[in-house]
Amino acid sequence: MCTLEKRGRIFILTITGCDEHRLNPTLMDAIQSALQQVRAESASSSALITTAQGKFFSNGYDLAWAGTSKARRELMNSKLQSLVTDLISLPIPTIAAVSGHASAAGFILALSHDYILMRSDRGFLYMSELDIKLVIPPWFISLVDCKIGSPKARRAVVLTAAKITAKQAVELGIIDSAHDSVDETVDSAVRLGGELARRGWDGYVYGQNRMRLFAKVLDEIALDTTESTQTRSRM
């Protein structure tokens, strides 16, 4: 499912295998378990890189696993909310080294990091909900609002379901940099992580500041969780 390597000051979380890395409860639990280990072992001079093997970073929710089950879809949403909340509250800088396609919930996973680096020789960013006739959850939109500053870029992502290459994503301000291969992407992420770790910022302060920056996202997640709980209690 995933591995966690510590390379000096840097934690590297790798989603393993050559499949689409669909986000089902098993995979999300494995990623969250790795984040809990990072939280326990990190110091103020640490950083986290998240990447993946194969041609997909993540192709979104595991819709085949969910099928027509509303309960399973709600479970996937709840698991991703918990995972994203952990990333937002993590007391160290985070970097997504996007190694391939990042679609829908997989795009959201990448956006949940402080920095996004992406390979330019393969893969695209794609909010596919419009094409597959799904309404985007409000908390997804809040994260898009927080991370993508340009109205033109948000329109491309949300209202045209554009498949955005790394080069286009740099131009639109969605990612920080594009690199010629997956190895160069990860190597650049490691260098950036080292630079950030050497700043030695107080972890508590870093995490709290990020939580304030993403307060609207956390508020939407809390509201969605409350509404889901109330709906289940009425059933």
Coordinates of C-alpha atoms in Angstrom, one line a residue:
M1 CA 0.0 0.0 0.0
C2 CA 2.6 2.6 1.1
T3 CA 6.1 2.8 2.6
L4 CA 7.7 5.4 4.8
E5 CA 11.4 6.1 4.5
K6 CA 13.4 8.6 6.5
R7 CA 16.3 10.2 4.5
G8 CA 18.2 12.5 6.9
R9 CA 15.6 15.1 7.9
I10 CA 13.2 14.1 5.2
F11 CA 10.3 11.6 5.5
I12 CA 9.3 10.1 2.1
L13 CA 5.9 8.5 2.0
T14 CA 5.5 6.4 -1.2
I15 CA 2.2 4.9 -2.4
T16 CA 3.4 1.6 -3.8
G17 CA 2.4 -0.6 -6.7
C18 CA 1.7 0.1 -10.4
D19 CA -2.1 0.4 -10.2
E20 CA -4.2 3.6 -10.2
H21 CA -3.8 4.1 -6.4
R22 CA -7.6 4.5 -6.0
L23 CA -8.5 5.9 -2.6
N24 CA -10.4 3.3 -0.7
P25 CA -10.5 2.9 3.1
T26 CA -7.6 0.4 3.1
L27 CA -5.2 2.7 1.2
M28 CA -6.3 5.8 3.1
D29 CA -5.8 4.0 6.4
A30 CA -2.3 3.0 5.4
I31 CA -1.4 6.6 4.4
Q32 CA -2.9 7.9 7.6
S33 CA -0.9 5.4 9.7
A34 CA 2.3 6.6 8.0
L35 CA 1.3 10.2 8.8
Q36 CA 0.8 9.3 12.4
Q37 CA 4.3 7.8 12.5
V38 CA 5.7 11.0 10.9
R39 CA 3.9 13.1 13.5
A40 CA 5.4 11.0 16.3
E41 CA 8.9 11.0 15.0
S42 CA 9.2 14.5 13.4
A43 CA 11.2 17.3 14.8
S44 CA 11.2 21.0 13.9
S45 CA 13.9 20.3 11.3
S46 CA 11.8 17.8 9.3
A47 CA 9.7 17.8 6.1
L48 CA 7.4 15.3 4.4
I49 CA 7.3 14.3 0.8
T50 CA 4.4 12.2 -0.6
T51 CA 4.9 10.5 -3.9
A52 CA 3.7 7.3 -5.7
Q53 CA 5.0 4.5 -7.9
G54 CA 3.7 3.9 -11.4
K55 CA 2.0 6.3 -13.8
F56 CA -0.7 7.4 -11.3
F57 CA -0.3 9.6 -8.2
S58 CA -3.9 8.7 -7.5
N59 CA -6.8 8.4 -9.8
G60 CA -9.3 9.4 -7.2
Y61 CA -11.9 7.5 -5.1
D62 CA -12.3 3.8 -5.6
L63 CA -15.7 4.1 -7.3
A64 CA -15.6 0.4 -8.2
W65 CA -15.3 -0.6 -4.6
A66 CA -18.1 1.8 -3.6
G67 CA -20.4 0.7 -6.3
T68 CA -23.9 2.0 -5.7
S69 CA -23.5 1.9 -1.9
K70 CA -24.2 5.3 -0.4
A71 CA -22.6 4.1 2.9
R72 CA -19.4 3.2 1.2
R73 CA -19.2 6.5 -0.6
E74 CA -19.7 8.3 2.6
L75 CA -17.0 6.2 4.2
M76 CA -14.5 7.1 1.5
N77 CA -15.4 10.8 1.9
S78 CA -15.0 10.6 5.7
K79 CA -11.6 8.8 5.4
L80 CA -10.3 11.4 3.0
Q81 CA -11.5 14.2 5.2
S82 CA -9.6 12.7 8.2
L83 CA -6.5 12.2 6.0
V84 CA -6.6 15.8 4.7
T85 CA -7.2 17.1 8.2
D86 CA -4.1 15.2 9.4
L87 CA -2.0 16.8 6.5
I88 CA -3.3 20.3 7.3
S89 CA -2.4 19.9 11.0
L90 CA 1.0 18.2 10.5
P91 CA 3.7 20.2 12.3
I92 CA 6.2 20.1 9.4
P93 CA 6.2 21.4 5.8
T94 CA 4.7 19.0 3.3
I95 CA 5.5 18.4 -0.4
A96 CA 3.6 16.4 -3.0
A97 CA 5.9 15.0 -5.7
V98 CA 3.2 14.2 -8.2
S99 CA 4.5 11.2 -10.2
G100 CA 1.7 10.8 -12.6
H101 CA -2.1 11.4 -13.1
A102 CA -3.8 13.0 -10.1
S103 CA -7.6 13.0 -10.6
A104 CA -10.6 14.1 -8.5
A105 CA -9.9 13.0 -4.9
G106 CA -6.3 12.3 -6.0
F107 CA -6.0 15.9 -7.1
I108 CA -7.4 16.9 -3.7
L109 CA -4.8 14.8 -2.0
A110 CA -2.0 16.6 -3.8
L111 CA -3.5 20.0 -3.1
S112 CA -3.5 19.2 0.6
H113 CA 0.3 19.6 0.7
D114 CA 2.1 22.9 1.1
Y115 CA 4.1 22.5 -2.1
I116 CA 3.4 20.6 -5.3
L117 CA 6.1 19.5 -7.7
M118 CA 5.1 17.4 -10.8
R119 CA 6.7 15.4 -13.5
S120 CA 6.2 17.0 -17.0
D121 CA 6.8 13.9 -19.1
R122 CA 3.6 12.1 -18.0
G123 CA 0.4 12.8 -16.2
F124 CA -2.1 15.5 -15.7
L125 CA -4.2 17.1 -13.0
Y126 CA -7.9 16.5 -13.6
M127 CA -11.0 17.3 -11.5
S128 CA -13.2 14.8 -13.3
E129 CA -16.5 15.3 -11.5
L130 CA -18.1 17.4 -14.3
D131 CA -17.3 14.7 -16.9
I132 CA -18.6 11.8 -14.7
K133 CA -21.7 13.7 -13.6
L134 CA -20.9 14.1 -9.9
V135 CA -21.3 17.3 -7.8
I136 CA -18.1 18.4 -6.2
P137 CA -18.3 18.3 -2.4
P138 CA -18.2 21.8 -0.8
W139 CA -15.0 21.0 1.1
F140 CA -13.3 20.1 -2.1
I141 CA -14.2 23.6 -3.5
S142 CA -13.0 25.2 -0.3
L143 CA -9.6 23.6 -0.8
V144 CA -9.5 24.6 -4.4
D145 CA -10.3 28.2 -3.3
C146 CA -7.5 28.1 -0.8
K147 CA -4.8 26.7 -3.1
I148 CA -5.6 28.0 -6.5
G149 CA -5.6 31.8 -6.6
S150 CA -6.6 32.6 -10.2
P151 CA -10.3 32.6 -11.1
K152 CA -9.2 31.5 -14.6
A153 CA -7.4 28.5 -13.1
R154 CA -10.3 27.6 -10.8
R155 CA -12.7 27.8 -13.8
A156 CA -10.5 25.5 -15.8
V157 CA -10.3 23.0 -12.9
V158 CA -13.9 23.0 -11.8
L159 CA -16.1 24.2 -14.7
T160 CA -14.3 22.7 -17.7
A161 CA -12.8 19.6 -16.2
A162 CA -9.6 20.4 -18.0
K163 CA -6.8 17.8 -18.0
I164 CA -3.9 20.1 -17.0
T165 CA -0.3 19.2 -17.8
A166 CA 2.5 20.1 -15.5
K167 CA 3.6 22.9 -17.7
Q168 CA 0.1 24.4 -17.8
A169 CA -0.2 23.9 -14.0
V170 CA 2.9 26.0 -13.5
E171 CA 1.5 28.7 -15.8
L172 CA -1.8 28.7 -13.9
G173 CA -0.1 28.8 -10.5
I174 CA -1.5 25.4 -9.4
I175 CA 1.9 23.8 -8.8
D176 CA 5.3 25.1 -7.9
S177 CA 7.5 23.5 -10.5
A178 CA 7.6 20.9 -13.3
H179 CA 10.4 18.4 -13.9
D180 CA 11.5 16.2 -16.7
S181 CA 11.1 12.8 -15.0
V182 CA 9.8 11.2 -11.9
D183 CA 13.3 10.9 -10.5
E184 CA 14.0 14.6 -11.0
T185 CA 10.7 15.4 -9.4
V186 CA 11.5 13.5 -6.3
D187 CA 15.1 14.7 -6.2
S188 CA 13.8 18.3 -6.4
A189 CA 11.3 17.6 -3.7
V190 CA 14.1 16.2 -1.5
R191 CA 16.2 19.4 -2.1
L192 CA 13.2 21.6 -1.3
G193 CA 12.4 19.6 1.8
G194 CA 16.0 20.0 3.0
E195 CA 15.9 23.7 2.5
L196 CA 12.6 24.0 4.5
A197 CA 13.8 21.6 7.2
R198 CA 16.9 23.7 7.7
R199 CA 14.8 26.7 8.6
G200 CA 14.0 25.0 11.9
W201 CA 10.6 26.5 12.3
D202 CA 8.7 25.6 15.5
G203 CA 6.4 22.7 14.5
Y204 CA 3.5 23.7 16.7
V205 CA 3.5 27.2 15.3
Y206 CA 3.9 25.9 11.7
G207 CA 0.9 23.5 12.1
Q208 CA -1.3 26.1 13.8
N209 CA -0.6 28.7 11.1
R210 CA -1.4 26.3 8.4
M211 CA -4.7 25.4 10.1
R212 CA -5.6 29.1 10.2
L213 CA -4.7 29.4 6.5
F214 CA -7.0 26.4 5.7
A215 CA -9.7 27.3 8.3
K216 CA -12.5 27.4 5.7
V217 CA -11.6 23.9 4.6
L218 CA -11.6 22.6 8.1
D219 CA -14.9 24.3 8.8
E220 CA -16.5 22.7 5.7
I221 CA -15.2 19.3 6.8
A222 CA -16.6 19.8 10.3
L223 CA -20.0 20.9 8.8
D224 CA -20.1 17.9 6.5
T225 CA -19.3 15.6 9.3
T226 CA -22.0 17.0 11.5
E227 CA -24.6 16.9 8.7
S228 CA -23.7 13.3 7.9
T229 CA -24.0 12.3 11.6
Q230 CA -27.4 13.9 11.8
T231 CA -28.6 12.2 8.7
R232 CA -27.6 8.8 9.9
S233 CA -29.2 9.4 13.3
R234 CA -32.6 10.2 11.6
M235 CA -32.5 6.9 9.6

